[in-house]
Each structure stands twice: as C-alpha cells, then as structure tokens.
Coordinates of C-alpha atoms and ligand atoms in Angstrom, one line a residue:
M42 CA -14.1 -30.1 -8.3
G43 CA -13.6 -27.4 -6.4
Y44 CA -15.6 -24.3 -6.0
T45 CA -13.7 -21.3 -7.2
V46 CA -13.4 -17.7 -6.3
T47 CA -11.4 -14.9 -7.9
V48 CA -11.0 -11.3 -6.2
V49 CA -9.2 -8.2 -7.0
A50 CA -7.8 -5.9 -4.9
P51 CA -6.0 -2.8 -4.0
V52 CA -2.6 -0.9 -2.7
N53 CA -3.3 1.2 0.1
I54 CA -0.5 4.6 -0.1
A55 CA -0.5 5.3 3.9
V56 CA -0.2 9.5 4.7
I57 CA 0.1 8.7 8.7
K58 CA 2.3 5.9 8.0
Y59 CA 2.7 2.5 10.2
W60 CA 5.7 1.7 11.6
G61 CA 6.1 -0.4 15.0
K62 CA 4.2 -3.4 16.7
R63 CA 2.8 -4.4 20.1
D64 CA 2.7 -7.7 19.1
E65 CA 4.9 -9.1 16.6
E66 CA 2.6 -12.9 15.9
L67 CA -0.4 -10.7 16.5
I68 CA 0.8 -7.8 13.7
L69 CA -0.8 -4.6 16.5
P70 CA 1.0 -1.6 15.6
L71 CA 1.7 1.1 18.4
N72 CA 0.1 4.3 16.7
D73 CA -3.5 4.7 14.8
S74 CA -2.6 5.0 10.7
V75 CA -4.0 6.8 7.4
S76 CA -4.1 5.8 4.2
A77 CA -5.3 6.2 0.2
T78 CA -6.7 3.2 -1.2
L79 CA -4.8 3.5 -4.7
D80 CA -7.8 1.9 -8.3
T81 CA -7.2 -1.4 -9.1
S82 CA -8.0 -0.2 -12.7
V83 CA -4.4 0.6 -12.4
M84 CA -2.4 -1.6 -9.6
C85 CA -3.7 -4.7 -8.1
A86 CA -3.6 -8.0 -7.1
K87 CA -5.7 -10.7 -8.0
T88 CA -6.5 -13.7 -6.4
S89 CA -8.3 -17.1 -6.8
V90 CA -8.8 -19.7 -4.4
S91 CA -10.3 -22.8 -4.8
A92 CA -11.2 -25.9 -2.0
A93 CA -11.7 -29.5 -3.1
P94 CA -12.4 -32.7 -1.4
E95 CA -9.2 -34.2 -4.4
F96 CA -6.3 -31.6 -3.2
T97 CA -4.0 -32.7 -0.6
E98 CA -2.7 -29.7 0.6
D99 CA -2.6 -26.7 0.6
V100 CA -0.9 -25.0 -1.4
I101 CA 0.2 -21.2 -2.9
W102 CA 1.1 -19.5 -6.5
L103 CA 2.4 -16.4 -5.8
N104 CA 3.0 -14.9 -9.4
G105 CA 2.8 -18.1 -10.9
K106 CA 5.8 -19.6 -8.9
K107 CA 5.2 -22.3 -6.4
E108 CA 6.0 -20.9 -3.0
S109 CA 5.5 -23.1 0.6
F110 CA 2.7 -22.8 2.6
S111 CA 4.1 -23.0 5.4
N112 CA 4.7 -18.9 5.8
K113 CA 3.6 -18.3 9.5
R114 CA 1.3 -15.4 7.9
L115 CA -0.5 -17.2 5.2
Q116 CA -1.3 -20.2 7.8
N117 CA -2.6 -18.0 10.5
C118 CA -5.0 -16.1 7.6
L119 CA -5.8 -19.3 6.9
R120 CA -6.2 -20.5 10.2
E121 CA -8.4 -17.4 11.3
V122 CA -10.8 -17.2 7.9
K123 CA -11.4 -21.3 9.3
E124 CA -12.5 -19.9 12.4
R125 CA -14.3 -17.4 12.1
A126 CA -16.1 -20.3 9.6
A127 CA -16.7 -22.4 12.0
A128 CA -18.4 -19.8 14.8
E129 CA -20.8 -18.2 12.5
G130 CA -22.0 -21.6 11.3
S131 CA -21.0 -20.6 7.6
V132 CA -20.6 -23.8 5.7
D133 CA -20.2 -27.3 6.9
K134 CA -17.5 -28.9 8.6
N135 CA -16.9 -31.1 5.6
F136 CA -15.8 -28.1 3.3
L137 CA -13.7 -26.1 6.2
S138 CA -11.9 -30.4 6.6
W139 CA -11.0 -29.6 2.3
K140 CA -7.9 -28.4 1.2
V141 CA -6.9 -25.0 -0.4
H142 CA -5.4 -24.0 -3.5
V143 CA -4.6 -20.4 -4.4
C144 CA -2.9 -18.8 -7.0
S145 CA -2.0 -15.2 -6.5
E146 CA -0.3 -12.1 -9.2
N147 CA 0.5 -8.6 -9.0
N148 CA 0.4 -6.6 -11.9
F149 CA 2.9 -4.4 -10.0
P150 CA 7.0 -4.8 -8.6
T151 CA 6.8 -6.9 -5.9
A152 CA 8.5 -5.9 -2.4
A153 CA 9.4 -2.8 -3.8
G154 CA 8.1 -0.3 -1.7
L155 CA 4.8 -0.7 -3.8
A156 CA 2.6 -2.0 -1.1
S157 CA 2.3 -5.1 -2.9
S158 CA 2.3 -7.2 0.7
A159 CA -1.1 -4.9 1.3
A160 CA -3.0 -5.5 -1.7
G161 CA -1.8 -9.5 -2.0
Y162 CA -3.0 -10.4 2.3
A163 CA -6.5 -7.5 1.3
C164 CA -6.8 -9.1 -1.3
L165 CA -5.9 -13.6 -0.6
V166 CA -7.9 -13.0 2.8
T167 CA -11.1 -11.7 1.0
A168 CA -11.2 -14.3 -1.5
L169 CA -10.8 -16.7 1.9
A170 CA -13.8 -15.2 3.5
K171 CA -16.0 -15.6 0.1
L172 CA -15.2 -19.3 0.0
Y173 CA -16.0 -20.0 2.9
K174 CA -18.9 -16.9 3.5
V175 CA -17.5 -14.9 6.3
K176 CA -19.8 -12.0 7.6
T177 CA -17.5 -10.4 10.3
D178 CA -15.1 -7.9 10.0
V179 CA -12.0 -9.2 7.4
S180 CA -9.6 -6.2 8.0
S181 CA -8.5 -8.0 11.7
I182 CA -7.9 -11.1 9.0
A183 CA -6.1 -8.9 6.8
R184 CA -3.6 -7.7 9.5
L185 CA -2.5 -10.9 10.3
G186 CA -0.7 -11.2 6.8
S187 CA 0.9 -7.8 6.6
G188 CA -0.6 -4.8 8.7
S189 CA -1.0 -2.0 6.2
A190 CA -3.3 -4.8 4.3
C191 CA -5.7 -4.5 6.7
R192 CA -6.5 -1.0 5.1
S193 CA -6.5 -2.5 1.9
V194 CA -10.1 -4.1 2.3
Y195 CA -12.1 -0.9 2.0
G196 CA -11.4 1.9 -0.4
G197 CA -11.3 5.5 0.1
F198 CA -10.2 7.6 3.2
V199 CA -8.6 3.9 6.2
R200 CA -7.9 4.8 9.4
W201 CA -6.6 2.0 10.9
H202 CA -7.1 1.8 14.7
A203 CA -4.3 0.4 16.5
G204 CA -6.9 -0.3 19.3
S205 CA -5.4 -1.5 23.0
D206 CA -6.8 -4.9 23.8
P207 CA -4.1 -8.0 23.7
S208 CA -6.2 -10.1 21.2
G209 CA -6.4 -7.7 19.4
V210 CA -9.9 -7.1 18.5
D211 CA -9.9 -3.2 17.8
S212 CA -7.2 -3.3 16.2
I213 CA -8.9 -3.1 12.8
A214 CA -10.0 -1.0 9.8
T215 CA -12.7 1.9 9.1
Q216 CA -13.7 3.6 6.3
I217 CA -12.4 7.6 6.6
A218 CA -14.6 8.7 2.9
S219 CA -15.3 6.9 0.2
S220 CA -14.2 7.1 -3.2
T221 CA -16.3 9.6 -4.9
H222 CA -15.8 12.2 -1.4
W223 CA -12.6 14.0 -2.6
P224 CA -12.9 12.6 -6.9
E225 CA -10.0 15.0 -7.4
M226 CA -7.8 13.4 -5.4
R227 CA -4.8 11.9 -7.6
A228 CA -1.0 9.5 -7.1
L229 CA 1.5 9.6 -9.4
I230 CA 4.4 6.9 -8.1
L231 CA 7.8 7.6 -9.1
V232 CA 9.2 4.3 -9.3
V233 CA 12.9 5.1 -8.7
G234 CA 13.8 1.3 -8.5
D235 CA 12.0 -1.7 -8.5
S236 CA 14.6 -4.4 -7.0
K237 CA 13.5 -5.4 -3.8
K238 CA 14.5 -3.4 -0.5
K239 CA 17.5 -4.0 1.6
M240 CA 15.6 -4.4 5.0
S241 CA 12.2 -5.3 5.0
S242 CA 8.7 -3.1 6.4
T243 CA 9.0 -6.2 9.4
K244 CA 12.8 -6.1 10.5
G245 CA 13.1 -2.7 10.7
M246 CA 10.2 -1.4 12.6
K247 CA 11.3 -4.3 14.7
I248 CA 15.1 -2.6 15.3
T249 CA 13.1 1.0 15.6
T250 CA 10.5 -0.4 18.4
E251 CA 13.5 -1.3 20.5
T252 CA 15.5 1.1 20.2
S253 CA 14.3 5.2 18.7
E254 CA 14.0 7.2 21.4
L255 CA 12.1 9.9 18.6
L256 CA 9.8 6.8 17.8
K257 CA 8.1 7.3 21.1
H258 CA 7.8 11.0 20.9
R259 CA 6.3 10.3 18.0
I260 CA 3.9 7.4 18.5
K261 CA 2.7 9.5 22.2
H262 CA 2.8 13.3 20.7
C263 CA 2.9 13.3 16.9
V264 CA 0.6 10.5 15.6
P265 CA -2.7 11.3 18.0
E266 CA -2.7 14.3 16.6
R267 CA -1.8 14.1 12.5
T268 CA -4.2 11.5 13.1
T269 CA -7.0 13.5 13.8
E270 CA -6.0 16.7 11.9
I271 CA -6.1 14.7 8.6
T272 CA -8.7 13.2 9.1
K273 CA -10.6 17.0 9.9
A274 CA -8.5 17.8 6.3
I275 CA -9.8 15.1 4.3
L276 CA -13.6 15.1 5.1
A277 CA -13.1 18.7 4.3
R278 CA -11.1 18.7 1.0
D279 CA -8.5 20.8 2.1
F280 CA -5.9 20.2 0.2
P281 CA -3.1 22.3 1.6
K282 CA -3.7 21.2 5.2
F283 CA -3.6 17.4 4.2
A284 CA -0.5 18.1 2.1
E285 CA 1.5 19.3 5.3
I286 CA 0.7 16.6 7.5
T287 CA 1.2 13.9 4.6
M288 CA 5.0 15.7 3.3
K289 CA 5.7 15.9 8.2
D290 CA 4.3 12.1 8.1
S291 CA 6.7 10.7 5.9
N292 CA 10.1 12.5 6.9
Q293 CA 9.4 11.6 10.1
F294 CA 9.4 8.2 9.9
H295 CA 12.4 8.1 7.6
A296 CA 13.8 10.4 10.5
V297 CA 13.2 7.3 13.0
C298 CA 14.5 5.0 10.8
L299 CA 17.7 7.0 11.2
D300 CA 16.7 7.9 14.5
S301 CA 17.5 3.7 15.4
Y302 CA 20.2 1.8 16.1
P303 CA 21.8 0.6 14.0
P304 CA 20.6 3.2 12.3
F305 CA 19.2 2.4 8.3
V306 CA 17.9 4.3 5.0
Y307 CA 15.3 3.5 2.1
L308 CA 15.8 6.9 0.8
T309 CA 18.2 7.8 -2.0
E310 CA 19.8 10.8 -3.3
V311 CA 17.1 10.5 -6.2
S312 CA 14.4 10.4 -3.6
H313 CA 16.0 13.7 -1.5
T314 CA 16.3 15.7 -5.5
I315 CA 12.1 14.6 -5.6
I316 CA 11.7 16.4 -2.5
E317 CA 13.2 19.3 -2.7
L318 CA 11.3 19.8 -6.6
I319 CA 7.8 19.5 -4.7
H320 CA 8.8 22.2 -2.0
S321 CA 10.7 23.9 -4.8
Y322 CA 7.3 23.8 -7.2
N323 CA 4.9 24.4 -4.0
E324 CA 7.0 27.8 -3.2
I325 CA 6.8 28.7 -6.4
C326 CA 3.0 28.5 -6.0
R327 CA 2.4 29.9 -2.4
E328 CA -0.1 27.4 -2.1
T329 CA 0.5 23.8 -1.2
K330 CA -0.1 22.0 -4.5
V331 CA 1.5 18.7 -4.5
A332 CA 2.9 16.2 -1.5
Y333 CA 4.8 13.4 -1.6
T334 CA 5.2 10.2 0.4
F335 CA 8.1 7.0 0.8
D336 CA 7.2 3.9 2.1
A337 CA 10.2 1.8 2.8
G338 CA 12.0 2.2 -0.7
P339 CA 12.9 4.5 -2.4
N340 CA 9.5 5.5 -4.8
A341 CA 7.7 8.5 -4.5
C342 CA 3.8 8.9 -4.8
L343 CA 3.4 11.7 -4.7
Y344 CA -0.2 13.0 -3.7
M345 CA -2.1 16.6 -6.0
L346 CA -5.2 16.9 -7.4
E347 CA -6.4 16.4 -11.0
S348 CA -6.0 20.0 -12.1
E349 CA -2.2 20.0 -11.3
V350 CA -1.3 16.8 -12.7
P351 CA -0.5 17.9 -16.0
K352 CA 2.2 20.3 -14.5
I353 CA 3.9 18.4 -12.7
F354 CA 4.1 15.0 -15.2
K355 CA 6.0 18.0 -17.6
I356 CA 7.7 18.9 -14.8
I357 CA 9.1 15.3 -13.8
K358 CA 9.0 14.3 -17.6
T359 CA 12.0 18.4 -18.0
I360 CA 13.5 17.6 -14.4
F361 CA 14.4 13.3 -15.1
P362 CA 14.4 13.3 -18.3
S363 CA 14.0 9.2 -19.6
S364 CA 15.9 7.5 -21.9
N365 CA 12.6 5.8 -23.1
P366 CA 9.5 8.2 -23.5
T367 CA 7.0 6.4 -24.7
K368 CA 7.8 4.0 -21.5
F369 CA 7.9 6.3 -19.2
I370 CA 3.6 6.6 -17.9
S371 CA 1.2 3.8 -17.0
G372 CA -2.4 4.2 -15.6
L373 CA -4.7 6.8 -16.4
P374 CA -4.5 8.7 -19.5
I375 CA -2.8 12.8 -18.9
N376 CA -2.9 15.3 -21.1
D377 CA -0.3 17.0 -22.2
A378 CA 0.2 21.0 -20.5
D379 CA 2.3 23.6 -21.0
V380 CA 5.2 25.2 -18.3
S381 CA 6.0 28.4 -18.1
T382 CA 10.0 28.7 -18.8
D383 CA 9.5 30.7 -15.9
I384 CA 8.3 28.4 -13.6
L385 CA 11.4 26.1 -14.5
G386 CA 14.1 28.7 -14.5
K387 CA 12.6 29.4 -10.5
L388 CA 12.5 26.1 -9.6
A389 CA 15.4 25.3 -6.6
V390 CA 16.2 21.3 -9.6
R391 CA 17.8 21.1 -12.2
T392 CA 17.5 18.5 -15.3
Q393 CA 19.4 15.4 -13.8
E394 CA 20.3 12.9 -15.7
H395 CA 18.3 10.3 -17.7
D396 CA 16.8 7.5 -16.4
L397 CA 16.8 8.4 -13.0
I398 CA 13.1 7.6 -12.3
K399 CA 12.0 5.0 -14.4
Y400 CA 8.7 4.7 -15.1
V401 CA 6.0 6.8 -13.4
I402 CA 1.6 5.1 -12.5
Y403 CA -0.8 7.9 -12.8
T404 CA -3.6 6.8 -10.7
K405 CA -6.7 7.8 -8.5
V406 CA -7.9 6.9 -4.9
G407 CA -10.6 4.0 -6.0
E408 CA -12.5 1.4 -4.7
G409 CA -11.8 -1.6 -1.8
P410 CA -11.5 -4.9 -3.1
T411 CA -14.6 -7.0 -5.5
D412 CA -15.4 -10.1 -7.5
V413 CA -13.7 -11.1 -10.5
L414 CA -17.6 -12.8 -11.9
D415 CA -16.5 -13.0 -15.9
G416 CA -14.9 -15.8 -14.6
S417 CA -11.3 -14.4 -15.1
H418 CA -10.2 -17.9 -13.3
L419 CA -6.4 -17.4 -12.2
L420 CA -6.9 -21.8 -10.9
N421 CA -8.7 -23.9 -13.6
E422 CA -10.8 -26.7 -12.8
L423 CA -8.1 -28.9 -11.7
G424 CA -7.3 -26.6 -9.5
E425 CA -4.3 -26.0 -11.3
P426 CA -2.3 -22.1 -12.2
I427 CA -3.6 -21.3 -15.2
N428 CA -0.5 -19.3 -16.2
E429 CA 2.7 -21.8 -13.6
I430 CA 6.2 -20.5 -13.8
V431 CA 8.2 -23.6 -13.8
E432 CA 11.6 -22.9 -12.8
Ligands
DP6_26 C1 6.2 1.9 5.7 O1 2.4 -3.4 6.3 O2 4.7 -4.3 5.2 O3 4.4 0.9 4.2 O4 3.1 -5.0 9.2 O5 5.2 -6.6 9.2 O6 3.7 -6.5 7.4 P1 4.3 -6.3 8.4 O7 5.0 -4.2 7.8 P2 4.0 -3.7 5.8 O8 4.5 -2.3 6.7 C2 3.5 -1.3 6.2 C3 4.9 -0.1 6.7 C4 4.8 1.3 5.5 C5 3.9 2.8 6.0 C6 2.4 2.3 5.9 O9 1.9 1.0 5.3 O10 1.9 2.4 6.9

C-alpha cells in the first residue's frame, strides 16, 4: 500500500495581528504581521498523509471524524502542492494522479481562538510537501489554507510579509530570529472559554475590511511602524518594548472589531479583568514585565521572561481561583513562588469567583514543523485512521 508521511506543526500567536484581506481567494493580507511560534512539545497539530493507487477519493479525518475534502481551502492547498511538484519534476506523474488520505489531530481545543487552523494547515501542507518532495517555499502554500498558518511553517519569531503582487508570490513568511535567539521568552495561555467562537476570523475580517475607517489608519500608519520597532525589540531582546507594542497592537485589533459595522467583540469581561490585572502588575513593578495579547476569542496569551513565570502564575491562581487546582495547569513545569502580600494588596483587581479561567497552558518559543520518524502514524497500512470516531 501507499507511502505515509507524518509531521507535527506548531501554533503561533501573533504580536502584530493580521486582520483584513486584499484578496479572499488567495488569502492575501492588507498588512504585515509578526508572531512567535510555540513549542510543539506542549501544543501541536499532528498530520499523516498517504497516497496510493488503491484510494478511490481524497479523504480527510479531523480529530477522528471523517470530513469532506470539498472544502475549497483544503483543495487549494493540495492542488498547489501537486502543481509545484509537477513543475519541479520531483515525483513521477503516476504518483501525482493517486488520491490522498489525510488524518489530522490537535492536542488542544479547535476553533477557540487558540490558533488551531494555523497549526493544522501548516502541518497538512508540510506533510504534503514532503510526500510530493516539493523543495520551494511552503509558507505561501500554507497561506492558502489559513492566512496565519504561513507563520507556523517556521520556528522562533516570524514575519509574514503582506507583499504587493496580485499573484501572491511575495506574500510569504520569513524568520526574524530562531527559537534559540531569546531562550527566556515564555507564554502562559489563559483559557477563558474553549467553545467555538461566534464570529469566525474569516467573516469578521471581511466586515472590518469593508466598513472600518480605523483599519485604514492602522494599516497605513500603525502596523508599518510597529513591525519595524518590534523586529528591533526582538533582535535586541528588549522585553519592555516588545511587550508594549504587543499589548497596543492587540488592543487596536479589538478596537477595529468594534469599529466594524455591525460591530463584534471577542473579549469578555474576564478578558478585560486580565488586561487590568497585567497593567496593574506592570505598574507595581515600575517596569513592563508581562504582555497580554488576544486573538479572535476571549483567551489571553501572556508573554513574559522565564524569571517572571512563578510569580505571575501565583497571582493568576490567587485572583482566578480554580475548583480543580490539580488540573489547572498543563505544559512545562512551574516552580512555586511566594508573592508578597504587599504586591497582592496593591493589585487593582480583587479575587474573582471560581473557574473564570478554565485552565492555563505554560509553554515557550519553539521550532517549526518536524517529521515524526518513530513510526507513530495516524493512518494504518491500509490508509485508514487508527483512531476513528464514528458517529
Ligand atoms: C486574530 O488566519 O484564522 O489570529 O486567513 O481567514 O483563515 P483566515 O484567518 P486566520 O486569522 C487569524 C487572525 C488572528 C491574528 C493573527 O493570527 O495574526
């Protein structure tokens, strides 16, 4: 039977947000964006792809369930990989005519504003590119699946260049710095809600592009300057600068959602309480020690240096108590810390009711997609999923 390739790919969380397209079909953005890629040992998508002459149709299983391959974005990714392979002459024509089976899993909630589509498409496209031995840049193929996916093709800190060519050739991702450049950088993801979001990114950015005046100002003036400044801050490992730009850009992204017509909101009261808490903590420290950023959902991603993590986690646990403390944290291990009652007393936010934050994931900046070489494929020798959920 067929030949199977398995890959794991990371999530990325933007610090300069992508919001708005100049071409919806090719997924070409209106502005550059910048993100950090997060460690696949904590959060990842895993995808197996297989091609065989016996397969009668292209099939995909997502988190154990068989789904339609008629999704246009999926088809665009597969077609583009095959066209590149044909142009590069990397595999023989017969192989290109075989149907594919794809099986993909995320180890974190799907579509909850936790960048699952980014990891998923980066994983699919990297696996297909390996199957068909494509050598050229895969970020522009991942982009056809979901814009933010093009940034998950690299590790470390990544910039997606909006580009200006109508064909999209120059709308690619490049690495600003590798995952080892700023080894102390950490992320705490505060999961406020993990149900599917009401307004998809795709639909939300269409409304914003069509109606927001503030978006025009953002694209013309704010993003170009912030992109240059945050790149410098990353290269110089200047945390306070990095953090300030990150928070301002997250706030402006949510402001353009509110400036859209009709308006929509992703942040909840809990998200706003987190924002207030972080500003209060930074003020007490008289230095910007922590940054928050929110994607198209209520969950916060807090960036900070490793030395701050025990203190911040202790504060989060105290302000947002959990009724299931042993399940509250996952990911990398965290040491316990004492936070002085003086700091706790000065915080502008008092202890909240239980379980407003469901759980916390502790992770760090990591590498791009990697091959799984231990044979733990998600498809068996017949090209069928090993863990299928039949409804
Ligand atoms: C708020 O990449 O999910 O996370 O290209 O329509 O699939 P599509 O959108 P998507 O948008 C992500 C938006 C964001 C900001 C970001 O990741 O830059």
